[in-house]
Amino acid sequence: MSVVAIAYDCRWARDARCVTGAYAIAFSLAAALATLLHQRGVHPVLVAGLADAFATVLVFAFSLEHGNTSVYDPYWHLAPPVIASYWIFARASAAPMPQTAWLRCLAICVLLGCWSLRLTWNWLRGWAGLGHEDWRYTKLRNEVKARGCPDALYWFGLSLVCYHLFPTAIVFCAMLPLALAVSGGNAPIVAGGAVDVLAFAIGMGGVAMQAVADEQLAAYRRARAAAPHAPQFKSGVAEVGLWKFSRHPNYLGELLHWLAYVLFALGAGAGPERALALAGWLPLLCLFVGVSVPLMERQQAAAKPAYAEYQRNVSMLLPLPRRGR
């Protein structure tokens, strides 16, 4: 991937205001729907799920208007803090919560807030405006067009379903353990709160791993752009820092972050009877291992001949000793 020079000019500011306005409208209308459903006694998880899907469809409408599926890109790290805040509000409104439950909710909010702010900042500093679209969306749209298919097939059959609603559903599933952690407010704490401490440590460790990995990769790309013919950049493969031991340390950090909420749920007393909700983390794991990683690695291998050796020598996710040199 090449380094894109971003001009933070009037045009960028205008595009930023446009996207901010789109999200403000989508979130406001979704909040109105959630309020209506909550007042009618609908279960908080169902309320959040319906409002989440509604907001996603509204964001898709803006994606369609601008002909750019990447309008959705920040949604999946902006929506979770809003959903978690609603679940905490719903739980606190239903019955008094003990101090331990409030402390758990505070830890969850801090963790989720750090995760969301970091990803939002990382997206924002690499966003070139509404003229920028992720290469995967562009590639797929061009393939659909090359086959003579109508644009509606891409927008409503692929963009809406695969690139808007599907990621929303995956992230919502990953949030189900968080819902259990919040709703189990009156259950006795497990292991004297040690499970909650472990959950927070693993989650923050995952966020930190993502931050370090992203910065190491960004530094490598900047250095390569400044000296493209330097010997250390000949392969084009970023074997630096965490990337020496894991091909996707940023994905590993993401998975660890979401695993933390499973541990929070266990710390709140969620047992085997809640196994389905606790397993909400697994679809995210399957998405990364079965879709995101193979797609990314096919693109990397096609662009960089040295990437095949990198795949042989370096673990896919877990940071392990190199198998080659």
PDB file of C-alpha atoms in Angstrom:
ATOM      1  CA  MET A   1       0.000   0.000   0.000  1.00  0.00           C
ATOM      2  CA  SER A   2       1.361   3.397  -0.931  1.00  0.00           C
ATOM      3  CA  VAL A   3       1.423   6.494   1.212  1.00  0.00           C
ATOM      4  CA  VAL A   4      -1.252   8.977   0.176  1.00  0.00           C
ATOM      5  CA  ALA A   5      -0.462  12.668   0.661  1.00  0.00           C
ATOM      6  CA  ILE A   6      -3.503  14.194   2.311  1.00  0.00           C
ATOM      7  CA  ALA A   7      -4.274  17.868   1.894  1.00  0.00           C
ATOM      8  CA  TYR A   8      -6.182  19.100   4.947  1.00  0.00           C
ATOM      9  CA  ASP A   9      -7.618  22.010   3.023  1.00  0.00           C
ATOM     10  CA  CYS A  10     -11.033  23.612   2.615  1.00  0.00           C
ATOM     11  CA  ARG A  11     -12.220  20.724   0.486  1.00  0.00           C
ATOM     12  CA  TRP A  12     -11.217  18.196   3.159  1.00  0.00           C
ATOM     13  CA  ALA A  13     -12.965  20.282   5.832  1.00  0.00           C
ATOM     14  CA  ARG A  14     -16.107  20.459   3.694  1.00  0.00           C
ATOM     15  CA  ASP A  15     -16.112  16.669   3.231  1.00  0.00           C
ATOM     16  CA  ALA A  16     -15.543  16.169   6.958  1.00  0.00           C
ATOM     17  CA  ARG A  17     -18.536  18.368   7.764  1.00  0.00           C
ATOM     18  CA  CYS A  18     -20.618  16.433   5.250  1.00  0.00           C
ATOM     19  CA  VAL A  19     -19.783  13.059   6.800  1.00  0.00           C
ATOM     20  CA  THR A  20     -20.224  14.425  10.333  1.00  0.00           C
ATOM     21  CA  GLY A  21     -23.653  15.744   9.389  1.00  0.00           C
ATOM     22  CA  ALA A  22     -24.616  12.409   7.833  1.00  0.00           C
ATOM     23  CA  TYR A  23     -23.669  10.540  10.987  1.00  0.00           C
ATOM     24  CA  ALA A  24     -25.418  13.080  13.207  1.00  0.00           C
ATOM     25  CA  ILE A  25     -28.643  12.577  11.251  1.00  0.00           C
ATOM     26  CA  ALA A  26     -28.298   8.772  11.229  1.00  0.00           C
ATOM     27  CA  PHE A  27     -27.559   8.559  14.958  1.00  0.00           C
ATOM     28  CA  SER A  28     -30.308  11.034  15.873  1.00  0.00           C
ATOM     29  CA  LEU A  29     -32.990   9.158  13.940  1.00  0.00           C
ATOM     30  CA  ALA A  30     -31.743   5.830  15.308  1.00  0.00           C
ATOM     31  CA  ALA A  31     -31.876   7.274  18.842  1.00  0.00           C
ATOM     32  CA  ALA A  32     -35.471   8.368  18.235  1.00  0.00           C
ATOM     33  CA  LEU A  33     -36.373   4.821  17.157  1.00  0.00           C
ATOM     34  CA  ALA A  34     -34.575   3.369  20.183  1.00  0.00           C
ATOM     35  CA  THR A  35     -36.439   5.731  22.513  1.00  0.00           C
ATOM     36  CA  LEU A  36     -39.784   4.687  21.047  1.00  0.00           C
ATOM     37  CA  LEU A  37     -38.985   0.979  21.359  1.00  0.00           C
ATOM     38  CA  HIS A  38     -37.583   1.360  24.884  1.00  0.00           C
ATOM     39  CA  GLN A  39     -40.725   3.160  26.056  1.00  0.00           C
ATOM     40  CA  ARG A  40     -42.784   0.263  24.721  1.00  0.00           C
ATOM     41  CA  GLY A  41     -40.858  -2.211  26.847  1.00  0.00           C
ATOM     42  CA  VAL A  42     -38.828  -3.899  24.119  1.00  0.00           C
ATOM     43  CA  HIS A  43     -35.749  -5.757  25.413  1.00  0.00           C
ATOM     44  CA  PRO A  44     -32.652  -3.486  25.382  1.00  0.00           C
ATOM     45  CA  VAL A  45     -30.654  -5.889  23.214  1.00  0.00           C
ATOM     46  CA  LEU A  46     -33.406  -5.954  20.585  1.00  0.00           C
ATOM     47  CA  VAL A  47     -33.797  -2.166  20.833  1.00  0.00           C
ATOM     48  CA  ALA A  48     -30.090  -1.689  20.173  1.00  0.00           C
ATOM     49  CA  GLY A  49     -30.063  -4.232  17.356  1.00  0.00           C
ATOM     50  CA  LEU A  50     -32.934  -2.600  15.495  1.00  0.00           C
ATOM     51  CA  ALA A  51     -31.598   0.926  16.002  1.00  0.00           C
ATOM     52  CA  ASP A  52     -28.127  -0.243  14.908  1.00  0.00           C
ATOM     53  CA  ALA A  53     -29.521  -1.737  11.694  1.00  0.00           C
ATOM     54  CA  PHE A  54     -31.620   1.381  11.056  1.00  0.00           C
ATOM     55  CA  ALA A  55     -28.613   3.681  11.487  1.00  0.00           C
ATOM     56  CA  THR A  56     -26.599   1.458   9.141  1.00  0.00           C
ATOM     57  CA  VAL A  57     -29.244   1.746   6.425  1.00  0.00           C
ATOM     58  CA  LEU A  58     -29.258   5.532   6.849  1.00  0.00           C
ATOM     59  CA  VAL A  59     -25.465   5.647   6.509  1.00  0.00           C
ATOM     60  CA  PHE A  60     -25.803   3.472   3.408  1.00  0.00           C
ATOM     61  CA  ALA A  61     -28.140   6.096   1.950  1.00  0.00           C
ATOM     62  CA  PHE A  62     -25.324   8.645   2.272  1.00  0.00           C
ATOM     63  CA  SER A  63     -22.849   6.140   0.799  1.00  0.00           C
ATOM     64  CA  LEU A  64     -25.176   5.732  -2.162  1.00  0.00           C
ATOM     65  CA  GLU A  65     -25.656   9.483  -2.532  1.00  0.00           C
ATOM     66  CA  HIS A  66     -21.894  10.063  -2.709  1.00  0.00           C
ATOM     67  CA  GLY A  67     -21.130   6.884  -4.676  1.00  0.00           C
ATOM     68  CA  ASN A  68     -18.630   5.882  -1.992  1.00  0.00           C
ATOM     69  CA  THR A  69     -18.973   2.800   0.230  1.00  0.00           C
ATOM     70  CA  SER A  70     -16.159   4.093   2.468  1.00  0.00           C
ATOM     71  CA  VAL A  71     -18.629   6.550   4.007  1.00  0.00           C
ATOM     72  CA  TYR A  72     -19.503   3.572   6.237  1.00  0.00           C
ATOM     73  CA  ASP A  73     -15.903   2.911   7.348  1.00  0.00           C
ATOM     74  CA  PRO A  74     -15.970   4.804  10.690  1.00  0.00           C
ATOM     75  CA  TYR A  75     -19.401   3.484  11.659  1.00  0.00           C
ATOM     76  CA  TRP A  76     -18.276   0.236  13.250  1.00  0.00           C
ATOM     77  CA  HIS A  77     -16.052   2.021  15.774  1.00  0.00           C
ATOM     78  CA  LEU A  78     -18.454   4.905  16.446  1.00  0.00           C
ATOM     79  CA  ALA A  79     -21.627   2.907  17.140  1.00  0.00           C
ATOM     80  CA  PRO A  80     -20.433   0.552  19.957  1.00  0.00           C
ATOM     81  CA  PRO A  81     -19.883   3.274  22.618  1.00  0.00           C
ATOM     82  CA  VAL A  82     -23.378   4.614  21.908  1.00  0.00           C
ATOM     83  CA  ILE A  83     -24.910   1.139  22.208  1.00  0.00           C
ATOM     84  CA  ALA A  84     -22.993   0.375  25.417  1.00  0.00           C
ATOM     85  CA  SER A  85     -24.107   3.688  26.945  1.00  0.00           C
ATOM     86  CA  TYR A  86     -27.729   2.816  26.200  1.00  0.00           C
ATOM     87  CA  TRP A  87     -27.393  -0.650  27.762  1.00  0.00           C
ATOM     88  CA  ILE A  88     -25.901   0.825  30.927  1.00  0.00           C
ATOM     89  CA  PHE A  89     -28.708   3.401  31.066  1.00  0.00           C
ATOM     90  CA  ALA A  90     -31.350   0.688  30.568  1.00  0.00           C
ATOM     91  CA  ARG A  91     -29.823  -1.494  33.287  1.00  0.00           C
ATOM     92  CA  ALA A  92     -29.506   1.364  35.777  1.00  0.00           C
ATOM     93  CA  SER A  93     -33.098   2.445  35.073  1.00  0.00           C
ATOM     94  CA  ALA A  94     -34.467  -1.038  35.731  1.00  0.00           C
ATOM     95  CA  ALA A  95     -33.089  -1.485  39.270  1.00  0.00           C
ATOM     96  CA  PRO A  96     -30.372  -0.162  41.585  1.00  0.00           C
ATOM     97  CA  MET A  97     -26.886  -1.423  40.740  1.00  0.00           C
ATOM     98  CA  PRO A  98     -24.249  -2.317  43.359  1.00  0.00           C
ATOM     99  CA  GLN A  99     -20.926  -0.512  43.420  1.00  0.00           C
ATOM    100  CA  THR A 100     -19.099  -3.469  41.867  1.00  0.00           C
ATOM    101  CA  ALA A 101     -21.426  -3.332  38.862  1.00  0.00           C
ATOM    102  CA  TRP A 102     -20.804   0.398  38.423  1.00  0.00           C
ATOM    103  CA  LEU A 103     -17.057  -0.174  38.585  1.00  0.00           C
ATOM    104  CA  ARG A 104     -17.345  -2.870  35.925  1.00  0.00           C
ATOM    105  CA  CYS A 105     -19.391  -0.532  33.733  1.00  0.00           C
ATOM    106  CA  LEU A 106     -16.815   2.210  34.243  1.00  0.00           C
ATOM    107  CA  ALA A 107     -14.003  -0.136  33.188  1.00  0.00           C
ATOM    108  CA  ILE A 108     -15.997  -1.168  30.121  1.00  0.00           C
ATOM    109  CA  CYS A 109     -16.654   2.465  29.160  1.00  0.00           C
ATOM    110  CA  VAL A 110     -12.976   3.407  29.551  1.00  0.00           C
ATOM    111  CA  LEU A 111     -11.846   0.438  27.466  1.00  0.00           C
ATOM    112  CA  LEU A 112     -14.458   0.927  24.763  1.00  0.00           C
ATOM    113  CA  GLY A 113     -13.834   4.666  24.697  1.00  0.00           C
ATOM    114  CA  CYS A 114     -10.066   4.244  24.254  1.00  0.00           C
ATOM    115  CA  TRP A 115     -10.638   1.709  21.486  1.00  0.00           C
ATOM    116  CA  SER A 116     -13.149   3.921  19.669  1.00  0.00           C
ATOM    117  CA  LEU A 117     -11.139   7.133  19.985  1.00  0.00           C
ATOM    118  CA  ARG A 118      -7.934   5.481  18.763  1.00  0.00           C
ATOM    119  CA  LEU A 119      -9.584   3.916  15.725  1.00  0.00           C
ATOM    120  CA  THR A 120     -11.484   7.091  14.914  1.00  0.00           C
ATOM    121  CA  TRP A 121      -8.280   9.142  15.084  1.00  0.00           C
ATOM    122  CA  ASN A 122      -6.430   6.551  13.006  1.00  0.00           C
ATOM    123  CA  TRP A 123      -9.214   6.650  10.398  1.00  0.00           C
ATOM    124  CA  LEU A 124      -9.411  10.417  10.398  1.00  0.00           C
ATOM    125  CA  ARG A 125      -5.701  11.038   9.879  1.00  0.00           C
ATOM    126  CA  GLY A 126      -5.660   8.637   6.930  1.00  0.00           C
ATOM    127  CA  TRP A 127      -8.936   9.813   5.374  1.00  0.00           C
ATOM    128  CA  ALA A 128      -8.415  11.815   2.197  1.00  0.00           C
ATOM    129  CA  GLY A 129     -12.009  13.009   1.888  1.00  0.00           C
ATOM    130  CA  LEU A 130     -15.053  11.817  -0.024  1.00  0.00           C
ATOM    131  CA  GLY A 131     -12.883  11.276  -3.084  1.00  0.00           C
ATOM    132  CA  HIS A 132     -11.155   8.403  -1.290  1.00  0.00           C
ATOM    133  CA  GLU A 133     -12.591   4.881  -1.298  1.00  0.00           C
ATOM    134  CA  ASP A 134     -11.101   1.649   0.052  1.00  0.00           C
ATOM    135  CA  TRP A 135      -9.425  -0.360  -2.717  1.00  0.00           C
ATOM    136  CA  ARG A 136     -11.533  -3.433  -1.922  1.00  0.00           C
ATOM    137  CA  TYR A 137     -14.787  -1.608  -2.686  1.00  0.00           C
ATOM    138  CA  THR A 138     -13.384  -0.102  -5.872  1.00  0.00           C
ATOM    139  CA  LYS A 139     -12.038  -3.446  -7.050  1.00  0.00           C
ATOM    140  CA  LEU A 140     -15.344  -5.233  -6.483  1.00  0.00           C
ATOM    141  CA  ARG A 141     -17.393  -2.496  -8.168  1.00  0.00           C
ATOM    142  CA  ASN A 142     -15.112  -2.594 -11.194  1.00  0.00           C
ATOM    143  CA  GLU A 143     -15.439  -6.382 -11.388  1.00  0.00           C
ATOM    144  CA  VAL A 144     -19.232  -6.149 -11.239  1.00  0.00           C
ATOM    145  CA  LYS A 145     -19.215  -3.466 -13.945  1.00  0.00           C
ATOM    146  CA  ALA A 146     -16.832  -5.501 -16.129  1.00  0.00           C
ATOM    147  CA  ARG A 147     -19.321  -8.364 -16.120  1.00  0.00           C
ATOM    148  CA  GLY A 148     -22.022  -6.094 -17.478  1.00  0.00           C
ATOM    149  CA  CYS A 149     -24.088  -6.161 -14.275  1.00  0.00           C
ATOM    150  CA  PRO A 150     -26.195  -3.146 -13.305  1.00  0.00           C
ATOM    151  CA  ASP A 151     -24.917  -0.742 -10.648  1.00  0.00           C
ATOM    152  CA  ALA A 152     -27.897  -1.679  -8.470  1.00  0.00           C
ATOM    153  CA  LEU A 153     -26.432  -5.169  -8.029  1.00  0.00           C
ATOM    154  CA  TYR A 154     -23.287  -3.721  -6.501  1.00  0.00           C
ATOM    155  CA  TRP A 155     -24.998  -1.105  -4.342  1.00  0.00           C
ATOM    156  CA  PHE A 156     -27.945  -3.101  -2.990  1.00  0.00           C
ATOM    157  CA  GLY A 157     -26.656  -6.643  -3.325  1.00  0.00           C
ATOM    158  CA  LEU A 158     -23.052  -6.108  -2.224  1.00  0.00           C
ATOM    159  CA  SER A 159     -22.448  -2.677  -0.701  1.00  0.00           C
ATOM    160  CA  LEU A 160     -25.592  -2.630   1.460  1.00  0.00           C
ATOM    161  CA  VAL A 161     -25.560  -6.283   2.498  1.00  0.00           C
ATOM    162  CA  CYS A 162     -21.862  -7.212   2.530  1.00  0.00           C
ATOM    163  CA  TYR A 163     -20.154  -3.916   3.384  1.00  0.00           C
ATOM    164  CA  HIS A 164     -22.758  -2.214   5.567  1.00  0.00           C
ATOM    165  CA  LEU A 165     -25.217  -4.601   7.251  1.00  0.00           C
ATOM    166  CA  PHE A 166     -22.866  -7.587   7.554  1.00  0.00           C
ATOM    167  CA  PRO A 167     -20.080  -5.748   9.444  1.00  0.00           C
ATOM    168  CA  THR A 168     -22.717  -4.112  11.634  1.00  0.00           C
ATOM    169  CA  ALA A 169     -24.103  -7.542  12.488  1.00  0.00           C
ATOM    170  CA  ILE A 170     -20.641  -8.962  13.225  1.00  0.00           C
ATOM    171  CA  VAL A 171     -19.753  -6.118  15.591  1.00  0.00           C
ATOM    172  CA  PHE A 172     -23.162  -6.333  17.250  1.00  0.00           C
ATOM    173  CA  CYS A 173     -22.608 -10.046  17.892  1.00  0.00           C
ATOM    174  CA  ALA A 174     -19.226  -9.183  19.408  1.00  0.00           C
ATOM    175  CA  MET A 175     -21.058  -6.778  21.745  1.00  0.00           C
ATOM    176  CA  LEU A 176     -23.425  -9.422  23.141  1.00  0.00           C
ATOM    177  CA  PRO A 177     -20.967 -10.438  25.886  1.00  0.00           C
ATOM    178  CA  LEU A 178     -20.813  -6.741  26.824  1.00  0.00           C
ATOM    179  CA  ALA A 179     -24.599  -6.745  27.180  1.00  0.00           C
ATOM    180  CA  LEU A 180     -24.288  -9.726  29.557  1.00  0.00           C
ATOM    181  CA  ALA A 181     -21.584  -7.974  31.556  1.00  0.00           C
ATOM    182  CA  VAL A 182     -23.844  -4.957  32.027  1.00  0.00           C
ATOM    183  CA  SER A 183     -27.075  -6.876  32.705  1.00  0.00           C
ATOM    184  CA  GLY A 184     -25.484  -9.152  35.322  1.00  0.00           C
ATOM    185  CA  GLY A 185     -25.135  -6.272  37.746  1.00  0.00           C
ATOM    186  CA  ASN A 186     -26.575  -8.032  40.806  1.00  0.00           C
ATOM    187  CA  ALA A 187     -24.652 -11.299  40.422  1.00  0.00           C
ATOM    188  CA  PRO A 188     -21.809 -11.974  42.900  1.00  0.00           C
ATOM    189  CA  ILE A 189     -18.436 -10.983  41.485  1.00  0.00           C
ATOM    190  CA  VAL A 190     -16.282 -13.867  40.322  1.00  0.00           C
ATOM    191  CA  ALA A 191     -12.846 -14.544  41.864  1.00  0.00           C
ATOM    192  CA  GLY A 192     -12.971 -11.371  43.904  1.00  0.00           C
ATOM    193  CA  GLY A 193     -12.982  -9.208  40.793  1.00  0.00           C
ATOM    194  CA  ALA A 194      -9.792 -10.750  39.390  1.00  0.00           C
ATOM    195  CA  VAL A 195     -11.596 -11.744  36.178  1.00  0.00           C
ATOM    196  CA  ASP A 196     -12.650  -8.140  35.630  1.00  0.00           C
ATOM    197  CA  VAL A 197      -9.078  -6.940  36.177  1.00  0.00           C
ATOM    198  CA  LEU A 198      -7.819  -9.565  33.727  1.00  0.00           C
ATOM    199  CA  ALA A 199     -10.476  -8.510  31.191  1.00  0.00           C
ATOM    200  CA  PHE A 200      -9.465  -4.861  31.420  1.00  0.00           C
ATOM    201  CA  ALA A 201      -5.766  -5.701  31.118  1.00  0.00           C
ATOM    202  CA  ILE A 202      -6.287  -7.905  28.053  1.00  0.00           C
ATOM    203  CA  GLY A 203      -8.563  -5.350  26.413  1.00  0.00           C
ATOM    204  CA  MET A 204      -6.208  -2.424  26.959  1.00  0.00           C
ATOM    205  CA  GLY A 205      -3.319  -4.611  25.860  1.00  0.00           C
ATOM    206  CA  GLY A 206      -5.177  -5.283  22.621  1.00  0.00           C
ATOM    207  CA  VAL A 207      -5.833  -1.573  22.051  1.00  0.00           C
ATOM    208  CA  ALA A 208      -2.164  -0.796  22.742  1.00  0.00           C
ATOM    209  CA  MET A 209      -1.038  -3.553  20.369  1.00  0.00           C
ATOM    210  CA  GLN A 210      -3.203  -2.105  17.602  1.00  0.00           C
ATOM    211  CA  ALA A 211      -1.837   1.380  18.222  1.00  0.00           C
ATOM    212  CA  VAL A 212       1.789   0.249  18.189  1.00  0.00           C
ATOM    213  CA  ALA A 213       1.318  -1.957  15.104  1.00  0.00           C
ATOM    214  CA  ASP A 214      -0.451   0.797  13.153  1.00  0.00           C
ATOM    215  CA  GLU A 215       2.226   3.351  14.049  1.00  0.00           C
ATOM    216  CA  GLN A 216       5.053   0.975  13.120  1.00  0.00           C
ATOM    217  CA  LEU A 217       3.435   0.298   9.755  1.00  0.00           C
ATOM    218  CA  ALA A 218       2.803   3.996   9.141  1.00  0.00           C
ATOM    219  CA  ALA A 219       6.434   4.817  10.009  1.00  0.00           C
ATOM    220  CA  TYR A 220       7.655   2.138   7.610  1.00  0.00           C
ATOM    221  CA  ARG A 221       5.510   3.515   4.794  1.00  0.00           C
ATOM    222  CA  ARG A 222       6.706   7.061   5.405  1.00  0.00           C
ATOM    223  CA  ALA A 223      10.333   5.950   5.402  1.00  0.00           C
ATOM    224  CA  ARG A 224       9.834   3.906   2.238  1.00  0.00           C
ATOM    225  CA  ALA A 225       8.143   6.828   0.482  1.00  0.00           C
ATOM    226  CA  ALA A 226      11.070   9.059   1.405  1.00  0.00           C
ATOM    227  CA  ALA A 227      13.707   6.584   0.153  1.00  0.00           C
ATOM    228  CA  PRO A 228      11.968   4.096  -2.179  1.00  0.00           C
ATOM    229  CA  HIS A 229      15.232   2.713  -3.570  1.00  0.00           C
ATOM    230  CA  ALA A 230      16.892   2.003  -0.218  1.00  0.00           C
ATOM    231  CA  PRO A 231      17.941  -1.671   0.153  1.00  0.00           C
ATOM    232  CA  GLN A 232      15.817  -2.251   3.278  1.00  0.00           C
ATOM    233  CA  PHE A 233      12.675  -1.374   1.317  1.00  0.00           C
ATOM    234  CA  LYS A 234      13.414  -3.537  -1.714  1.00  0.00           C
ATOM    235  CA  SER A 235      10.912  -6.272  -0.779  1.00  0.00           C
ATOM    236  CA  GLY A 236       8.143  -3.829   0.099  1.00  0.00           C
ATOM    237  CA  VAL A 237       7.207  -6.034   3.067  1.00  0.00           C
ATOM    238  CA  ALA A 238       7.082  -4.272   6.431  1.00  0.00           C
ATOM    239  CA  GLU A 239       9.093  -6.634   8.635  1.00  0.00           C
ATOM    240  CA  VAL A 240       9.417  -4.159  11.480  1.00  0.00           C
ATOM    241  CA  GLY A 241       8.476  -4.232  15.153  1.00  0.00           C
ATOM    242  CA  LEU A 242       5.484  -6.449  15.853  1.00  0.00           C
ATOM    243  CA  TRP A 243       5.242  -7.214  12.136  1.00  0.00           C
ATOM    244  CA  LYS A 244       8.410  -9.301  12.412  1.00  0.00           C
ATOM    245  CA  PHE A 245       6.537 -11.879  14.484  1.00  0.00           C
ATOM    246  CA  SER A 246       2.912 -11.561  13.348  1.00  0.00           C
ATOM    247  CA  ARG A 247       1.614 -10.807   9.868  1.00  0.00           C
ATOM    248  CA  HIS A 248      -1.474  -9.114  11.307  1.00  0.00           C
ATOM    249  CA  PRO A 249      -0.771  -7.790  14.825  1.00  0.00           C
ATOM    250  CA  ASN A 250      -3.444  -5.114  14.346  1.00  0.00           C
ATOM    251  CA  TYR A 251      -6.090  -7.809  13.823  1.00  0.00           C
ATOM    252  CA  LEU A 252      -4.805  -9.703  16.856  1.00  0.00           C
ATOM    253  CA  GLY A 253      -5.151  -6.552  18.946  1.00  0.00           C
ATOM    254  CA  GLU A 254      -8.721  -6.117  17.704  1.00  0.00           C
ATOM    255  CA  LEU A 255      -9.607  -9.686  18.660  1.00  0.00           C
ATOM    256  CA  LEU A 256      -8.072  -9.295  22.118  1.00  0.00           C
ATOM    257  CA  HIS A 257     -10.071  -6.122  22.671  1.00  0.00           C
ATOM    258  CA  TRP A 258     -13.356  -7.889  21.959  1.00  0.00           C
ATOM    259  CA  LEU A 259     -12.336 -10.980  23.932  1.00  0.00           C
ATOM    260  CA  ALA A 260     -12.129  -8.724  26.983  1.00  0.00           C
ATOM    261  CA  TYR A 261     -15.932  -8.342  27.042  1.00  0.00           C
ATOM    262  CA  VAL A 262     -16.356 -12.111  27.171  1.00  0.00           C
ATOM    263  CA  LEU A 263     -14.207 -12.056  30.303  1.00  0.00           C
ATOM    264  CA  PHE A 264     -16.179  -9.122  31.724  1.00  0.00           C
ATOM    265  CA  ALA A 265     -19.367 -11.167  31.209  1.00  0.00           C
ATOM    266  CA  LEU A 266     -17.818 -14.139  32.995  1.00  0.00           C
ATOM    267  CA  GLY A 267     -16.711 -11.822  35.769  1.00  0.00           C
ATOM    268  CA  ALA A 268     -20.311 -10.633  36.099  1.00  0.00           C
ATOM    269  CA  GLY A 269     -21.474 -14.216  36.663  1.00  0.00           C
ATOM    270  CA  ALA A 270     -22.608 -15.209  33.160  1.00  0.00           C
ATOM    271  CA  GLY A 271     -22.506 -19.004  33.089  1.00  0.00           C
ATOM    272  CA  PRO A 272     -22.799 -21.821  30.535  1.00  0.00           C
ATOM    273  CA  GLU A 273     -26.507 -21.075  30.068  1.00  0.00           C
ATOM    274  CA  ARG A 274     -25.433 -17.907  28.296  1.00  0.00           C
ATOM    275  CA  ALA A 275     -23.022 -19.731  25.999  1.00  0.00           C
ATOM    276  CA  LEU A 276     -24.684 -18.428  22.813  1.00  0.00           C
ATOM    277  CA  ALA A 277     -24.253 -14.803  23.828  1.00  0.00           C
ATOM    278  CA  LEU A 278     -20.756 -15.423  25.168  1.00  0.00           C
ATOM    279  CA  ALA A 279     -19.854 -16.902  21.777  1.00  0.00           C
ATOM    280  CA  GLY A 280     -20.681 -13.588  20.074  1.00  0.00           C
ATOM    281  CA  TRP A 281     -16.918 -13.025  19.775  1.00  0.00           C
ATOM    282  CA  LEU A 282     -16.512 -16.039  17.478  1.00  0.00           C
ATOM    283  CA  PRO A 283     -18.090 -14.538  14.301  1.00  0.00           C
ATOM    284  CA  LEU A 284     -15.509 -11.740  14.470  1.00  0.00           C
ATOM    285  CA  LEU A 285     -12.721 -14.305  14.722  1.00  0.00           C
ATOM    286  CA  CYS A 286     -14.147 -16.203  11.732  1.00  0.00           C
ATOM    287  CA  LEU A 287     -14.444 -12.964   9.734  1.00  0.00           C
ATOM    288  CA  PHE A 288     -10.807 -12.055  10.303  1.00  0.00           C
ATOM    289  CA  VAL A 289      -9.375 -15.527   9.753  1.00  0.00           C
ATOM    290  CA  GLY A 290     -11.719 -16.579   6.937  1.00  0.00           C
ATOM    291  CA  VAL A 291     -12.245 -13.340   4.997  1.00  0.00           C
ATOM    292  CA  SER A 292     -10.185 -10.287   5.979  1.00  0.00           C
ATOM    293  CA  VAL A 293      -6.784 -11.974   6.265  1.00  0.00           C
ATOM    294  CA  PRO A 294      -7.044 -14.082   3.057  1.00  0.00           C
ATOM    295  CA  LEU A 295      -8.294 -11.076   1.052  1.00  0.00           C
ATOM    296  CA  MET A 296      -5.526  -8.831   2.338  1.00  0.00           C
ATOM    297  CA  GLU A 297      -2.854 -11.472   1.809  1.00  0.00           C
ATOM    298  CA  ARG A 298      -3.934 -12.222  -1.758  1.00  0.00           C
ATOM    299  CA  GLN A 299      -3.605  -8.531  -2.547  1.00  0.00           C
ATOM    300  CA  GLN A 300      -0.202  -8.313  -0.854  1.00  0.00           C
ATOM    301  CA  ALA A 301       1.131 -11.477  -2.532  1.00  0.00           C
ATOM    302  CA  ALA A 302       0.031 -10.239  -5.962  1.00  0.00           C
ATOM    303  CA  ALA A 303       1.820  -6.913  -5.466  1.00  0.00           C
ATOM    304  CA  LYS A 304       4.943  -8.140  -3.654  1.00  0.00           C
ATOM    305  CA  PRO A 305       6.786 -11.334  -4.713  1.00  0.00           C
ATOM    306  CA  ALA A 306       8.654 -11.399  -1.380  1.00  0.00           C
ATOM    307  CA  TYR A 307       5.386 -11.690   0.530  1.00  0.00           C
ATOM    308  CA  ALA A 308       5.229 -15.476  -0.020  1.00  0.00           C
ATOM    309  CA  GLU A 309       8.438 -15.923   1.962  1.00  0.00           C
ATOM    310  CA  TYR A 310       7.079 -13.614   4.645  1.00  0.00           C
ATOM    311  CA  GLN A 311       4.008 -15.854   4.908  1.00  0.00           C
ATOM    312  CA  ARG A 312       6.193 -18.944   5.311  1.00  0.00           C
ATOM    313  CA  ASN A 313       8.355 -17.398   8.007  1.00  0.00           C
ATOM    314  CA  VAL A 314       5.930 -15.360  10.097  1.00  0.00           C
ATOM    315  CA  SER A 315       2.864 -16.452  12.062  1.00  0.00           C
ATOM    316  CA  MET A 316      -0.487 -15.178  10.821  1.00  0.00           C
ATOM    317  CA  LEU A 317      -1.805 -13.770  14.133  1.00  0.00           C
ATOM    318  CA  LEU A 318      -0.027 -14.927  17.273  1.00  0.00           C
ATOM    319  CA  PRO A 319       3.431 -13.341  17.694  1.00  0.00           C
ATOM    320  CA  LEU A 320       5.672 -16.412  17.515  1.00  0.00           C
ATOM    321  CA  PRO A 321       9.380 -16.937  16.763  1.00  0.00           C
ATOM    322  CA  ARG A 322      10.128 -16.725  13.064  1.00  0.00           C
ATOM    323  CA  ARG A 323      10.363 -20.010  11.240  1.00  0.00           C
ATOM    324  CA  GLY A 324      13.017 -18.868   8.753  1.00  0.00           C
ATOM    325  CA  ARG A 325      15.991 -16.586   9.145  1.00  0.00           C
TER     326      ARG A 325
END
